Amino acid sequence: MARSVMKSVASMKLGQRVIQLLLSLLVLIAVTFVIGRVLPTDPVGTLVGELADPEAYAAMRARLGLDQPVLVQFGHYVWNMLHGDLGIAALTGNPVAEDLWRAFPATLELATLAIVWPMLIGVPLGLTAALRRDTWVDQTIRVISLVGHSVPVFWLGMIGLLIFYAILQVVGGPGRIDVYYEGIVPNVTGMILVDSLLAGETDIFRNALTHIILPASMLAYAAMAYITRMTRSFALEQLSQDYVIAARAKGVSPAKILGRHILPNIGVQLITVAAISYGSLLEGAVVTEVVFSWPGIGQYMTSALLIGDINAVVAATIIIGVVFMLLNFLSDIAYTLLDPRTKEAA
């Protein structure tokens, strides 16, 4: 009986989260719609040109539905979006959905690689800082985290290019691969590292790796700083609990305390931190992609913004926002499923 009640409660909570997600998506779409209408740009003029005759201008305005009431425009906006129609990009002349479909894998590849070693390094650093609280080890780790959290990513990127590419020449330059490798690997996933391995092109894989390692490292440093600080905070909270104090009194080694007690209790929180960091990397890639000429959503959005291509800018903003919301939604679900207190209650 108790378990059936708990399952019903869990189902209700899941339903509430789904409703919250849908409402958040609706708000996001409404906000982007308003932004697209209030920005001091002329989407019609961007498409037909400033020298177009009035008839061509009026025809394009009618084609875009801008001659209709605002509520009707919003209804068409939502309807078209639900059917995958995000408009035509003035930047390329292609449907925006096609452009984003080609650009998103590059951003996804960069952000995914950039989240791996922050988790592998940031969590141990945070735990070490907590165990060595107020010692020189803790102070050093906190300074490293503070620098990573404070220094702008674009500045780190430019310094990294100057040192590691221009001077030391140990990494590849801007772009995903060298020019003479372009067009050789079939586009299967859109991620050059994966596609080059699938095609058996190890030379291209190594070349792509030299290009991605620096921008991924710049993004990862900021993520590692956040993960380290949060891990330290979570671990310090657990270290003050009675069960840890009792374990220490019994002579349990710090390694066993971390492995058996602290990590299982903060693991669920770390999942949320990882999801937030991953979403932030997708957002932060906008600046990094411009610095490294990385052909992802960030560079696409920036190029579109410079020419006033509102369709492309708004659509890219929505994609990033949707991904961020989905990551938060999945982390909430994982939190509910893995929280020890939930299991005990069941």
Coordinates of C-alpha atoms in Angstrom, one line a residue, residues 69-262:
P69 CA -2.3 41.5 -35.7
V70 CA 0.3 40.6 -33.1
L71 CA -1.7 37.8 -31.5
V72 CA -2.2 36.2 -34.9
Q73 CA 1.5 36.5 -35.6
F74 CA 2.3 34.8 -32.4
G75 CA -0.1 32.0 -33.2
H76 CA 1.5 31.4 -36.5
Y77 CA 4.9 31.7 -34.9
V78 CA 4.1 28.9 -32.5
W79 CA 2.4 26.8 -35.1
N80 CA 5.3 27.0 -37.5
M81 CA 7.8 26.2 -34.8
L82 CA 5.9 23.1 -33.8
H83 CA 6.2 22.0 -37.4
G84 CA 9.9 22.7 -37.6
D85 CA 9.6 25.9 -39.6
L86 CA 11.9 28.5 -38.0
G87 CA 11.9 30.8 -41.0
I88 CA 14.5 31.6 -43.7
A89 CA 17.9 32.8 -42.8
A90 CA 19.0 35.9 -44.5
L91 CA 22.6 35.0 -43.7
T92 CA 22.6 31.8 -45.9
G93 CA 19.2 31.8 -47.7
N94 CA 18.5 28.4 -46.2
P95 CA 15.8 27.4 -43.8
V96 CA 17.0 28.2 -40.3
A97 CA 16.2 24.7 -39.1
E98 CA 18.6 23.3 -41.7
D99 CA 21.4 25.7 -40.7
L100 CA 21.0 24.9 -37.0
W101 CA 20.9 21.1 -37.8
R102 CA 24.3 21.5 -39.4
A103 CA 25.8 23.9 -36.7
F104 CA 24.5 22.2 -33.5
P105 CA 26.7 19.1 -33.7
A106 CA 29.8 21.2 -33.7
T107 CA 28.7 23.0 -30.5
L108 CA 27.5 19.7 -29.0
E109 CA 30.9 18.1 -29.7
L110 CA 32.8 21.0 -28.1
A111 CA 30.6 21.2 -25.0
T112 CA 30.6 17.4 -24.5
L113 CA 34.4 17.2 -24.6
A114 CA 34.6 20.3 -22.3
I115 CA 32.5 18.6 -19.6
V116 CA 34.5 15.4 -19.3
W117 CA 37.7 16.5 -17.5
P118 CA 36.0 19.1 -15.3
M119 CA 34.1 16.2 -13.7
L120 CA 37.2 14.0 -13.6
I121 CA 39.4 16.8 -12.1
G122 CA 37.0 19.2 -10.4
V123 CA 35.3 16.6 -8.1
P124 CA 38.6 15.3 -6.7
L125 CA 39.9 18.8 -6.2
G126 CA 36.8 19.8 -4.4
L127 CA 36.9 16.8 -2.1
T128 CA 40.6 17.4 -1.4
A129 CA 40.0 21.1 -0.6
A130 CA 37.2 20.1 1.8
L131 CA 39.4 17.5 3.6
R132 CA 42.3 20.0 3.8
R133 CA 40.1 22.9 4.8
D134 CA 42.0 26.2 5.6
T135 CA 45.3 24.6 4.7
W136 CA 47.6 25.8 1.9
V137 CA 46.2 23.0 -0.3
D138 CA 42.6 24.4 0.2
Q139 CA 43.8 27.9 -0.4
T140 CA 45.6 27.0 -3.6
I141 CA 42.6 25.1 -5.0
R142 CA 40.3 28.0 -4.2
V143 CA 42.5 30.5 -5.9
I144 CA 42.6 28.2 -9.0
S145 CA 38.8 28.0 -8.9
L146 CA 38.4 31.8 -8.4
V147 CA 40.6 32.5 -11.5
G148 CA 38.7 30.1 -13.6
H149 CA 35.4 31.6 -12.5
S150 CA 36.5 35.2 -12.9
V151 CA 38.6 35.4 -16.1
P152 CA 36.6 35.9 -19.3
V153 CA 36.6 32.9 -21.5
F154 CA 37.3 35.0 -24.7
W155 CA 40.4 36.5 -23.1
L156 CA 41.7 33.0 -22.1
G157 CA 41.0 31.9 -25.6
M158 CA 43.0 34.6 -27.2
I159 CA 45.9 34.1 -24.8
G160 CA 45.8 30.4 -25.4
L161 CA 45.9 30.9 -29.2
L162 CA 48.9 33.2 -28.8
I163 CA 50.9 30.9 -26.6
F164 CA 50.0 27.4 -27.7
Y165 CA 49.3 27.9 -31.4
A166 CA 51.3 31.0 -32.5
I167 CA 54.4 30.6 -30.3
L168 CA 54.6 26.9 -29.2
Q169 CA 52.7 25.5 -32.1
V170 CA 51.5 22.5 -30.2
V171 CA 47.8 22.8 -31.0
G172 CA 45.8 23.4 -34.2
G173 CA 44.6 26.9 -35.1
P174 CA 41.0 28.2 -35.5
G175 CA 38.4 26.0 -37.1
R176 CA 37.6 22.3 -36.7
I177 CA 40.2 20.9 -39.1
D178 CA 42.9 22.0 -41.5
V179 CA 41.5 23.3 -44.8
Y180 CA 43.0 20.4 -46.9
Y181 CA 41.1 17.9 -44.8
E182 CA 37.7 19.4 -45.3
G183 CA 35.1 17.5 -47.3
I184 CA 36.9 14.1 -47.0
V185 CA 35.0 12.6 -44.1
P186 CA 31.3 11.8 -44.7
N187 CA 28.9 13.8 -42.5
V188 CA 27.2 11.1 -40.4
T189 CA 26.8 12.6 -37.0
G190 CA 28.1 16.1 -37.7
M191 CA 30.8 15.6 -35.0
I192 CA 34.1 15.5 -36.8
L193 CA 35.8 13.3 -34.1
V194 CA 33.1 10.7 -34.3
D195 CA 32.8 10.8 -38.1
S196 CA 36.5 10.6 -38.7
L197 CA 36.7 7.4 -36.6
L198 CA 33.7 5.9 -38.3
A199 CA 35.4 6.6 -41.7
G200 CA 38.7 5.1 -40.4
E201 CA 40.5 8.4 -41.1
T202 CA 42.9 8.5 -38.1
D203 CA 44.9 11.3 -39.6
I204 CA 41.9 13.5 -39.7
F205 CA 40.9 12.4 -36.2
R206 CA 44.3 13.5 -34.8
N207 CA 44.1 16.8 -36.7
A208 CA 40.6 17.5 -35.4
L209 CA 41.7 16.7 -31.9
T210 CA 44.5 19.2 -32.1
H211 CA 42.0 21.8 -33.1
I212 CA 39.4 21.1 -30.5
I213 CA 41.7 20.6 -27.5
L214 CA 42.3 24.3 -26.9
P215 CA 38.8 25.7 -27.1
A216 CA 37.5 22.7 -25.1
S217 CA 40.1 23.4 -22.5
M218 CA 39.2 27.1 -22.2
L219 CA 35.5 26.1 -21.7
A220 CA 36.4 23.3 -19.4
Y221 CA 38.5 25.5 -17.1
A222 CA 35.5 27.7 -16.2
A223 CA 33.3 24.6 -15.7
M224 CA 36.0 22.9 -13.5
A225 CA 36.1 26.0 -11.3
Y226 CA 32.3 25.8 -10.7
I227 CA 32.3 22.1 -10.1
T228 CA 35.3 22.3 -7.7
R229 CA 33.6 25.0 -5.7
M230 CA 30.3 23.2 -5.5
T231 CA 31.9 19.9 -4.6
R232 CA 33.9 21.5 -1.8
S233 CA 30.7 23.1 -0.5
F234 CA 28.8 19.8 -0.6
A235 CA 31.6 17.9 1.0
L236 CA 32.1 20.4 3.8
E237 CA 28.4 20.1 4.7
Q238 CA 28.7 16.3 4.9
L239 CA 31.9 16.5 6.9
S240 CA 30.1 18.3 9.7
Q241 CA 27.5 15.6 10.0
D242 CA 27.4 13.3 13.0
Y243 CA 27.9 10.1 11.0
V244 CA 31.2 11.4 9.6
I245 CA 32.4 12.6 13.0
A246 CA 31.6 9.1 14.4
A247 CA 33.5 7.4 11.5
R248 CA 36.5 9.6 12.2
A249 CA 36.3 8.7 15.9
K250 CA 36.4 5.0 15.0
G251 CA 39.5 5.6 13.1
V252 CA 38.1 5.2 9.6
S253 CA 40.5 6.5 7.0
P254 CA 39.7 9.7 5.0
A255 CA 39.6 7.7 1.8
K256 CA 37.0 5.3 3.1
I257 CA 34.9 8.2 4.5
L258 CA 34.9 9.8 1.1
G259 CA 34.2 6.6 -0.8
R260 CA 31.6 5.1 1.5
H261 CA 29.8 8.1 3.0
I262 CA 30.4 11.4 1.4

